[in-house]
PDB file of C-alpha atoms in Angstrom:
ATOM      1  CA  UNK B   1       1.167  -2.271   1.010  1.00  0.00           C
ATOM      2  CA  UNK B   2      -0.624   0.392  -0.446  1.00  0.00           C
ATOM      3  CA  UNK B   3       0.735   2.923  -2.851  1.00  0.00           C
ATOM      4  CA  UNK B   4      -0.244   5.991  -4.838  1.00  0.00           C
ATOM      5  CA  UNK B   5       1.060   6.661  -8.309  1.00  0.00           C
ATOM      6  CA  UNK B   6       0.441  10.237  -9.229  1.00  0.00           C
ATOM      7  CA  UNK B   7       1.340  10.782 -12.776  1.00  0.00           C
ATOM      8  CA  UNK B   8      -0.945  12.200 -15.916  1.00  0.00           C
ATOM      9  CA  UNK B   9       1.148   9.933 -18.920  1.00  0.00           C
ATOM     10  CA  UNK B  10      -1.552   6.919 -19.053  1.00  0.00           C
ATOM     11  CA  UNK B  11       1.027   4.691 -20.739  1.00  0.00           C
ATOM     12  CA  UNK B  12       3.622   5.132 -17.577  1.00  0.00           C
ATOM     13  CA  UNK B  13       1.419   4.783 -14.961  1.00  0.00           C
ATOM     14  CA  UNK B  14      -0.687   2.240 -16.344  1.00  0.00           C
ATOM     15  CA  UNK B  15       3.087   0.268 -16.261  1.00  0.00           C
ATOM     16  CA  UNK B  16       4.091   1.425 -12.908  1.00  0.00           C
ATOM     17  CA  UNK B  17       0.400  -0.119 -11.764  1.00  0.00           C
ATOM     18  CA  UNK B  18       0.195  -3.446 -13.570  1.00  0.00           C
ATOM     19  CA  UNK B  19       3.912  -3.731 -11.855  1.00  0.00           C
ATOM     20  CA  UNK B  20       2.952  -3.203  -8.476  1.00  0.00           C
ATOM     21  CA  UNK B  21       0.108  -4.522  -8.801  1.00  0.00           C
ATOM     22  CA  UNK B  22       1.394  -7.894  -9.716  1.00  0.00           C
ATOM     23  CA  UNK B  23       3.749  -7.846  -6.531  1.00  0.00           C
ATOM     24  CA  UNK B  24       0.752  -8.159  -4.304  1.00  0.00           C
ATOM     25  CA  UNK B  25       0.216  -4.023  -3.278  1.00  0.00           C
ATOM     26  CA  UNK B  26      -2.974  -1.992  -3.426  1.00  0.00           C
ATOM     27  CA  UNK B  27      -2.774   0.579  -5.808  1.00  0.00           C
ATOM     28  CA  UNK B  28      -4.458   3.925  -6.597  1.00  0.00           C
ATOM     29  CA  UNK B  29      -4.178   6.501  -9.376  1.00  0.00           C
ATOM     30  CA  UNK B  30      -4.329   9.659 -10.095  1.00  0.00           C
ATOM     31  CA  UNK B  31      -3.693  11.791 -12.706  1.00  0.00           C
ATOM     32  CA  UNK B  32      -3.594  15.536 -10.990  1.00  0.00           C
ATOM     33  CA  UNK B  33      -1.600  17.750  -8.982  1.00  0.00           C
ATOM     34  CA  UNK B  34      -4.483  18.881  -6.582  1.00  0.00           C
ATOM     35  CA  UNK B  35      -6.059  14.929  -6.166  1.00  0.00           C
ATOM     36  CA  UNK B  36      -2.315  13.733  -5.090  1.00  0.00           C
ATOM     37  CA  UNK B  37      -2.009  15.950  -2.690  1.00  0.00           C
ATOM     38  CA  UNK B  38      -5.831  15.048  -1.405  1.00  0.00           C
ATOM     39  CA  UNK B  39      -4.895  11.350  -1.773  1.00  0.00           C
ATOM     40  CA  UNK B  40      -1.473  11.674   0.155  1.00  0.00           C
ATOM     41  CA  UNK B  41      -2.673  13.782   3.068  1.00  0.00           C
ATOM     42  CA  UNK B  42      -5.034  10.934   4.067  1.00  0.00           C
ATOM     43  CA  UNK B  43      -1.496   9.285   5.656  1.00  0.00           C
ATOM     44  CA  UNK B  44      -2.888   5.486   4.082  1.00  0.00           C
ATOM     45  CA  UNK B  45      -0.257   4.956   2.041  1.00  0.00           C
ATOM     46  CA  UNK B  46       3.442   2.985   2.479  1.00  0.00           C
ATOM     47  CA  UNK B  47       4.860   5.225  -0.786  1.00  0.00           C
ATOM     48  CA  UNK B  48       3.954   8.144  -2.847  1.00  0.00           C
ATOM     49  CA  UNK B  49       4.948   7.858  -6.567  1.00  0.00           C
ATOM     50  CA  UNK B  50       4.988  11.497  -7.985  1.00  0.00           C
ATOM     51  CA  UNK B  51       5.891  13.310 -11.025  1.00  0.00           C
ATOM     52  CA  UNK B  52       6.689  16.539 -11.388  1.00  0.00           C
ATOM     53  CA  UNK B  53       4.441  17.804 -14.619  1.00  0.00           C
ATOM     54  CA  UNK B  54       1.498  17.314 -13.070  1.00  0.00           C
ATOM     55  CA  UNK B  55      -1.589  19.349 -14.190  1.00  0.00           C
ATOM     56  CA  UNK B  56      -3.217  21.882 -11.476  1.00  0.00           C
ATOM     57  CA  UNK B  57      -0.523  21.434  -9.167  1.00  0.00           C
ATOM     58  CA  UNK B  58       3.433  21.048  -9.933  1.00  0.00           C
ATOM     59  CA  UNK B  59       4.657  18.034  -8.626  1.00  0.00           C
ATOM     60  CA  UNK B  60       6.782  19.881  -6.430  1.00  0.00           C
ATOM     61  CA  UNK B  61       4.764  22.022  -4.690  1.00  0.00           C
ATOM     62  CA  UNK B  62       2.641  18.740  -4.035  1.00  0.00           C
ATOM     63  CA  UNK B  63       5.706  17.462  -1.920  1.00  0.00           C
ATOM     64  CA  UNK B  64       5.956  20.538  -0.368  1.00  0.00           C
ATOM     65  CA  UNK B  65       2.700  20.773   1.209  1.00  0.00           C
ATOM     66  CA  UNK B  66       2.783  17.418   1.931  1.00  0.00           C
ATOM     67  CA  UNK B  67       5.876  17.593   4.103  1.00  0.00           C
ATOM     68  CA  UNK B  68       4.431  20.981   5.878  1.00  0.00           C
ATOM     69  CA  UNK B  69       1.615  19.009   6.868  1.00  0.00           C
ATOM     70  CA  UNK B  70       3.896  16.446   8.477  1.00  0.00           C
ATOM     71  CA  UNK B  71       3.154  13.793   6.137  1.00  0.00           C
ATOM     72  CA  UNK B  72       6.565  11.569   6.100  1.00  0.00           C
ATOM     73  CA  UNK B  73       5.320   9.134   3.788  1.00  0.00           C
ATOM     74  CA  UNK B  74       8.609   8.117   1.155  1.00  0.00           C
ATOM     75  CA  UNK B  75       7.818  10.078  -1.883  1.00  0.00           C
ATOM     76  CA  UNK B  76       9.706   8.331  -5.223  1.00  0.00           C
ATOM     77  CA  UNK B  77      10.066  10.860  -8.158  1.00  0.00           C
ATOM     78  CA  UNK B  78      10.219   9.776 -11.436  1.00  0.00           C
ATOM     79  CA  UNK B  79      10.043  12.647 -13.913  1.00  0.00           C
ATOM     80  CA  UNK B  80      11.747  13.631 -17.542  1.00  0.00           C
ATOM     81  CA  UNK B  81      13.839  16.912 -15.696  1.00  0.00           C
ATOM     82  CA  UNK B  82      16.543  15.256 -15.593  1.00  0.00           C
ATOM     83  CA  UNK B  83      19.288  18.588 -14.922  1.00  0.00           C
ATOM     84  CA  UNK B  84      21.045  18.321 -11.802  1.00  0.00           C
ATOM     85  CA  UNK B  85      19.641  21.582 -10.287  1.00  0.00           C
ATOM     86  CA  UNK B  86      16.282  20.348 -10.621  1.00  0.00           C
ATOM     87  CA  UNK B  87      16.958  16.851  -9.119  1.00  0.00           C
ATOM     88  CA  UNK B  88      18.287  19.246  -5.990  1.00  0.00           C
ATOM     89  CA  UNK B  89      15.215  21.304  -6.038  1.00  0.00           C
ATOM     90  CA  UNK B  90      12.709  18.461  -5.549  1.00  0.00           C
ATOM     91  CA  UNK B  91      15.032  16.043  -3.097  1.00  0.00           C
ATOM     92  CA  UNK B  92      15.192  19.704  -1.045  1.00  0.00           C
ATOM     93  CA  UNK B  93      11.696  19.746  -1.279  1.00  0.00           C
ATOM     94  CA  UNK B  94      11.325  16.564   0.609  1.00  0.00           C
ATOM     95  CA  UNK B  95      11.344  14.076  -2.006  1.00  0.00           C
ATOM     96  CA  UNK B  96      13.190  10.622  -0.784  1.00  0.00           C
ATOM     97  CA  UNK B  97      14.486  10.064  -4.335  1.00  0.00           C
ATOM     98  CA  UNK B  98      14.599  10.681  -7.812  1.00  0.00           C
ATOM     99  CA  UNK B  99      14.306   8.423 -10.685  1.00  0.00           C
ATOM    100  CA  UNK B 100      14.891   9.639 -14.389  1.00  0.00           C
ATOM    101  CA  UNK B 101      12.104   8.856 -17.268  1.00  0.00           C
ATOM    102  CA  UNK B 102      12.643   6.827 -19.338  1.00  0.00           C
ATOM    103  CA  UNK B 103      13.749   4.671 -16.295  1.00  0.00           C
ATOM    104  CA  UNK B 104      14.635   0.545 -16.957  1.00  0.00           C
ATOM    105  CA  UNK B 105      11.433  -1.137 -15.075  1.00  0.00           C
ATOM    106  CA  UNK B 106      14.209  -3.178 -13.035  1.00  0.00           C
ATOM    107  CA  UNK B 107      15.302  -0.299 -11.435  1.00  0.00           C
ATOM    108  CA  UNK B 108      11.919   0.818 -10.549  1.00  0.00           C
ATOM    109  CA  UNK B 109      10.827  -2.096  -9.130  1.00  0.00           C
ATOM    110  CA  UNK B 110      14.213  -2.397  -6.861  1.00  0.00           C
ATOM    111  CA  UNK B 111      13.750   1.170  -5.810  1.00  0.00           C
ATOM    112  CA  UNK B 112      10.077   0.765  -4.680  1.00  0.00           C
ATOM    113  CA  UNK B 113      10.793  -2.307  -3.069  1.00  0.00           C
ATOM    114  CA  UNK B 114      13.776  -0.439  -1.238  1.00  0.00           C
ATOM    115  CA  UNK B 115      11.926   2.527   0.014  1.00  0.00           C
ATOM    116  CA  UNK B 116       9.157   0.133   1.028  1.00  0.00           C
ATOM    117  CA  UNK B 117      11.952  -1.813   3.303  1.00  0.00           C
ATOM    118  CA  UNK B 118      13.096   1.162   4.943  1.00  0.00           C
ATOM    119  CA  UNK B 119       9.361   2.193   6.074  1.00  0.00           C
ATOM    120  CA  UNK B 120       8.664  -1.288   7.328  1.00  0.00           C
ATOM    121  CA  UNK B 121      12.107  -1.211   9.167  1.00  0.00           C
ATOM    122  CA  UNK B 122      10.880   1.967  10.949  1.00  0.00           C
ATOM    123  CA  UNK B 123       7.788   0.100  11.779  1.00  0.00           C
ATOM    124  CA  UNK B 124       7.379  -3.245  12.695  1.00  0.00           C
ATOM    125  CA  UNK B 125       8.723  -5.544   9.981  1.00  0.00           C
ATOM    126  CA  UNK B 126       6.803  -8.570  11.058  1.00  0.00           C
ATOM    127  CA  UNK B 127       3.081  -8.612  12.868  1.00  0.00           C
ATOM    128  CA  UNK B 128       3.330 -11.886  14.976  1.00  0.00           C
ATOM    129  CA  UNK B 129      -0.785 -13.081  16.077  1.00  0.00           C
ATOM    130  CA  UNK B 130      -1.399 -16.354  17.920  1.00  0.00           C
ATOM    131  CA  UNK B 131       1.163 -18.631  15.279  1.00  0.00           C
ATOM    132  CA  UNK B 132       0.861 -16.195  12.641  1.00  0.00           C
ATOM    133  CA  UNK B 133       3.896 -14.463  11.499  1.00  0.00           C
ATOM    134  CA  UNK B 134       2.990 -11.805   8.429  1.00  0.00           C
ATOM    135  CA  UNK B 135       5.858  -9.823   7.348  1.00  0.00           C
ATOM    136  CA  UNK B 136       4.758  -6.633   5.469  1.00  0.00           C
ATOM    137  CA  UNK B 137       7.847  -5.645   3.567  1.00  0.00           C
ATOM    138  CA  UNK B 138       8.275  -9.327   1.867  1.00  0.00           C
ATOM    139  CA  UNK B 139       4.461  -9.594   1.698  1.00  0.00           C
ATOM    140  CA  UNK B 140       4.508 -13.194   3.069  1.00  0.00           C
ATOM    141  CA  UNK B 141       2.605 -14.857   5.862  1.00  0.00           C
ATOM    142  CA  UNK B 142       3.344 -18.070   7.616  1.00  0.00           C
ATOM    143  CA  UNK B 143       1.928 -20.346  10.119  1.00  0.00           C
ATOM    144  CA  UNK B 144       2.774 -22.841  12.557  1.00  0.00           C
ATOM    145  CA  UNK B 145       3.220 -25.435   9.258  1.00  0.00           C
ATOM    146  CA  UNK B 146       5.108 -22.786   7.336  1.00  0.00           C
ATOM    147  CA  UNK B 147       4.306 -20.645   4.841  1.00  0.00           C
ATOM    148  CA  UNK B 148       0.875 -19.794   3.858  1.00  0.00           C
ATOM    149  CA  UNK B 149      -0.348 -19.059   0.235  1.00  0.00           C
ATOM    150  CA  UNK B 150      -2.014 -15.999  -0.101  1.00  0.00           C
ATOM    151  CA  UNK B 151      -3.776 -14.171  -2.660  1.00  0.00           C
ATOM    152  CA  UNK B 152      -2.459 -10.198  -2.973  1.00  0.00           C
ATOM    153  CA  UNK B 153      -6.372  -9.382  -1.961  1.00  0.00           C
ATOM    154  CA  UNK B 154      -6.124 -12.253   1.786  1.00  0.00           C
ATOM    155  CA  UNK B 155      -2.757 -10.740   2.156  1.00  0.00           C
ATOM    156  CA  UNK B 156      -3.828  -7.307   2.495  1.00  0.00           C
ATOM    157  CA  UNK B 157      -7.006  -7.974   4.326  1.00  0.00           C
ATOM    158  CA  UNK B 158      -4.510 -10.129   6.577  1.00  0.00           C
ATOM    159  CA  UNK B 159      -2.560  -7.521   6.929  1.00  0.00           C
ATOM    160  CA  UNK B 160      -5.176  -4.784   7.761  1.00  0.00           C
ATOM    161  CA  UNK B 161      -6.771  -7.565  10.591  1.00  0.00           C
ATOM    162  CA  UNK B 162      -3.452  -8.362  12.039  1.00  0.00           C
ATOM    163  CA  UNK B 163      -2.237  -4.647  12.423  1.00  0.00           C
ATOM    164  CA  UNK B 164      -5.493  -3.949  14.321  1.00  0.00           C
ATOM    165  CA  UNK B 165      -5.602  -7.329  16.321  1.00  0.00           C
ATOM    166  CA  UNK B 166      -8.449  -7.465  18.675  1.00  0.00           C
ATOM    167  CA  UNK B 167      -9.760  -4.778  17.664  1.00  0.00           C
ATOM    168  CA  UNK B 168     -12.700  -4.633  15.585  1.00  0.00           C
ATOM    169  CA  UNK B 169     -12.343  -3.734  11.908  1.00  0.00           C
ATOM    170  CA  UNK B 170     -15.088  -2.558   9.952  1.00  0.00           C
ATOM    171  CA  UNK B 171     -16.279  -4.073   6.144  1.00  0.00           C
ATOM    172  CA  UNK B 172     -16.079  -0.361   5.149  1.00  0.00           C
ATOM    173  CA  UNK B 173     -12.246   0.189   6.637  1.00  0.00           C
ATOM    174  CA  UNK B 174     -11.644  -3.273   4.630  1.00  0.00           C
ATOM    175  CA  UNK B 175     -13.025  -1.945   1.538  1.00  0.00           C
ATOM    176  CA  UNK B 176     -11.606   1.706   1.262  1.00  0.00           C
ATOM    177  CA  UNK B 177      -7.503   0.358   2.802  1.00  0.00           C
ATOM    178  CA  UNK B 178      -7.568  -3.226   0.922  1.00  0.00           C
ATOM    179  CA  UNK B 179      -8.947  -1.476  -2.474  1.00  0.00           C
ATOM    180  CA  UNK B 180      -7.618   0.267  -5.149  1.00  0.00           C
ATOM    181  CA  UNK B 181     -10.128   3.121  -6.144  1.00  0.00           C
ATOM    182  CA  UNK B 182     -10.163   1.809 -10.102  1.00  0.00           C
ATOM    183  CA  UNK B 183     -10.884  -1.725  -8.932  1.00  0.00           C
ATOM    184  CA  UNK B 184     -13.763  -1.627  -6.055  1.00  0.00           C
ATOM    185  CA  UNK B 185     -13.963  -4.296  -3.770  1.00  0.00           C
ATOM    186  CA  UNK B 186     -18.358  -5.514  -4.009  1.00  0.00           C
ATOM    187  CA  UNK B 187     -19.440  -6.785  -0.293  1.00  0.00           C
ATOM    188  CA  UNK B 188     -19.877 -10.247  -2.316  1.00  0.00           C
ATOM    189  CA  UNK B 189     -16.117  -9.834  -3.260  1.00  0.00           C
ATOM    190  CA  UNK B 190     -15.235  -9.167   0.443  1.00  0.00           C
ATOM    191  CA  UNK B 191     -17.186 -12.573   1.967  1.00  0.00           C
ATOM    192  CA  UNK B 192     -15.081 -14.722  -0.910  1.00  0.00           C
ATOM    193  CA  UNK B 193     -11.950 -13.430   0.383  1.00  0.00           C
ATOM    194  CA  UNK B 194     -12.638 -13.385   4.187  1.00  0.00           C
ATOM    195  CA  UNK B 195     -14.018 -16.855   3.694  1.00  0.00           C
ATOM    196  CA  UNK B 196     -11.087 -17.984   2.279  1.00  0.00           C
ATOM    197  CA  UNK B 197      -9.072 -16.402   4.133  1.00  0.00           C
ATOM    198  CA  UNK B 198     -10.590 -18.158   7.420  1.00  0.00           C
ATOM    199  CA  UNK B 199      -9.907 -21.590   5.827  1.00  0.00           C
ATOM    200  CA  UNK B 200      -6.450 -20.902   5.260  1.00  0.00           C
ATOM    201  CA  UNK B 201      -5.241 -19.351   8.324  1.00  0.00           C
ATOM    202  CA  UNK B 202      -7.051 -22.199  10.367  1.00  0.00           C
ATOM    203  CA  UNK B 203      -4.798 -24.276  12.584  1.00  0.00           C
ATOM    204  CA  UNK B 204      -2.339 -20.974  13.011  1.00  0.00           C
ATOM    205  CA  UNK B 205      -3.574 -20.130  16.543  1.00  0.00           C
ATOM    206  CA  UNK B 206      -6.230 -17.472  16.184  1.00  0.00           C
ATOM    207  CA  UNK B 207      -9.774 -16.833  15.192  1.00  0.00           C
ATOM    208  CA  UNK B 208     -11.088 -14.597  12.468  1.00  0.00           C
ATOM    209  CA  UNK B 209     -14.347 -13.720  14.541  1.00  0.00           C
ATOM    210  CA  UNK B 210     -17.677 -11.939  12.764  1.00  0.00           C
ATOM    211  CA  UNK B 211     -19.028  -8.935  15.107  1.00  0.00           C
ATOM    212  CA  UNK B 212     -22.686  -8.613  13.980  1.00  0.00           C
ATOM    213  CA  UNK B 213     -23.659  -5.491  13.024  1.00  0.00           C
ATOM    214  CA  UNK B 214     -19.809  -3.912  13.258  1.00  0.00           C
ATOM    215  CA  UNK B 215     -17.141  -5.643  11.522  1.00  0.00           C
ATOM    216  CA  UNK B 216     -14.390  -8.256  12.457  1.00  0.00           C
ATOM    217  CA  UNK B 217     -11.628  -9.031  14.415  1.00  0.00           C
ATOM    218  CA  UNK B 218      -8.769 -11.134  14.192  1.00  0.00           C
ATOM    219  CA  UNK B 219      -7.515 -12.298  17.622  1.00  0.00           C
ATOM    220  CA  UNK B 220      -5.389 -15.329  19.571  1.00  0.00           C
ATOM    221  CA  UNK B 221      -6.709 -18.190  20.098  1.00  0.00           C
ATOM    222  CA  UNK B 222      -7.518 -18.994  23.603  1.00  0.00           C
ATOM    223  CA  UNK B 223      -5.733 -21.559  25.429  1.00  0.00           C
ATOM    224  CA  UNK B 224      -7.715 -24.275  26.732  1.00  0.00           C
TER     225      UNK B 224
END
């Protein structure tokens, strides 16, 4: 999955990051009113993490435009205003929900997870190619020998592939949906992972096929 944290306290976010990181998402962060609403009109992301003091651009009015240009991505709050009429304010807004700073890291982590659920239930839970089974919301992927052990990088180029199946993905869609913007993904980076990711998803029933010149494409094997 891939997230966007918009929040200006570098300690916080720098938390929320190494977090989410760590549970296999893609994660990108910024620091400004105007860039989160940039970011979170580009409709990439599974969850918006917003607070409200944000510099340039209150954190509520960057919900606001967001929902009246028909983005529905969830939208998590965490901020400090912790008064009940301001909680209203910002869920009326559009927000999903609304966490309180300081916030136990627990409850963070179950509420991300949560939202994340509930957009993959909308969706398709699990993307089923050839004898692979990936299933977004628990970021796990199995085969026809069972589960398959995946770095958070193969998962979410696995991911990307298998969402798009037989059709052709390019190195730069890889690169801008699989990366975070602080860590960049080099083209050496991306022929590790792809190469890896070929050896372990062999025997599963499809082919990870190279389209010279434009990309590649993840499809069923055929049957002979």
């Amino acid at each position: 999955m891939r997230i966007l944290i918009a929040e200006d306290d570098d300690h916080i976010a720098s938390g929320m990051q190494t977090l989410l990181v760590a549970r296999g998402h893609a994660v990108d962060w910024v620091a400004d009113g105007k860039l989160a609403e940039q970011a979170g009109k580009t409709g990439v992301y599974q969850l918006l993490i917003v607070d409200i003091g944000l510099p340039s651009l209150e954190g509520g009015e960057v919900i606001r435009r967001l929902r009246a240009a028909k983005i529905d991505t969830p939208i998590l709050v965490v901020s400090a205003g912790e008064a009940l009429n301001e909680r209203v304010r910002i869920l009326d807004l559009g927000a999903d929900d609304y966490l309180v700073k300081p916030f136990a890291i627990a409850e963070f982590d179950a509420r991300v997870r949560a939202h994340l659920r509930r957009g993959s239930a909308q969706g398709a839970t699990e993307l089923e190619v050839g004898g692979l089974v990936i299933d977004a919301g628990d970021q796990r992927a199995r085969g026809p020998q069972g589960p398959i052990e995946l770095t958070a990088r193969e998962f979410a180029l696995l991911s990307l592939l298998a969402s798009r199946a037989g059709r052709i993905v390019s190195r730069v869609q890889m690169m801008e949906t699989v990366c975070a913007w602080d860590n960049e993904l080099t083209d050496n980076g991306l022929d590790i992972a792809l190469h890896r990711l070929r050896r372990k998803i062999n025997n599963c029933g499809v082919r990870l096929r190279t389209v010279r010149g434009l990309g590649y494409l993840l499809e069923p094997e055929a049957n002979e």
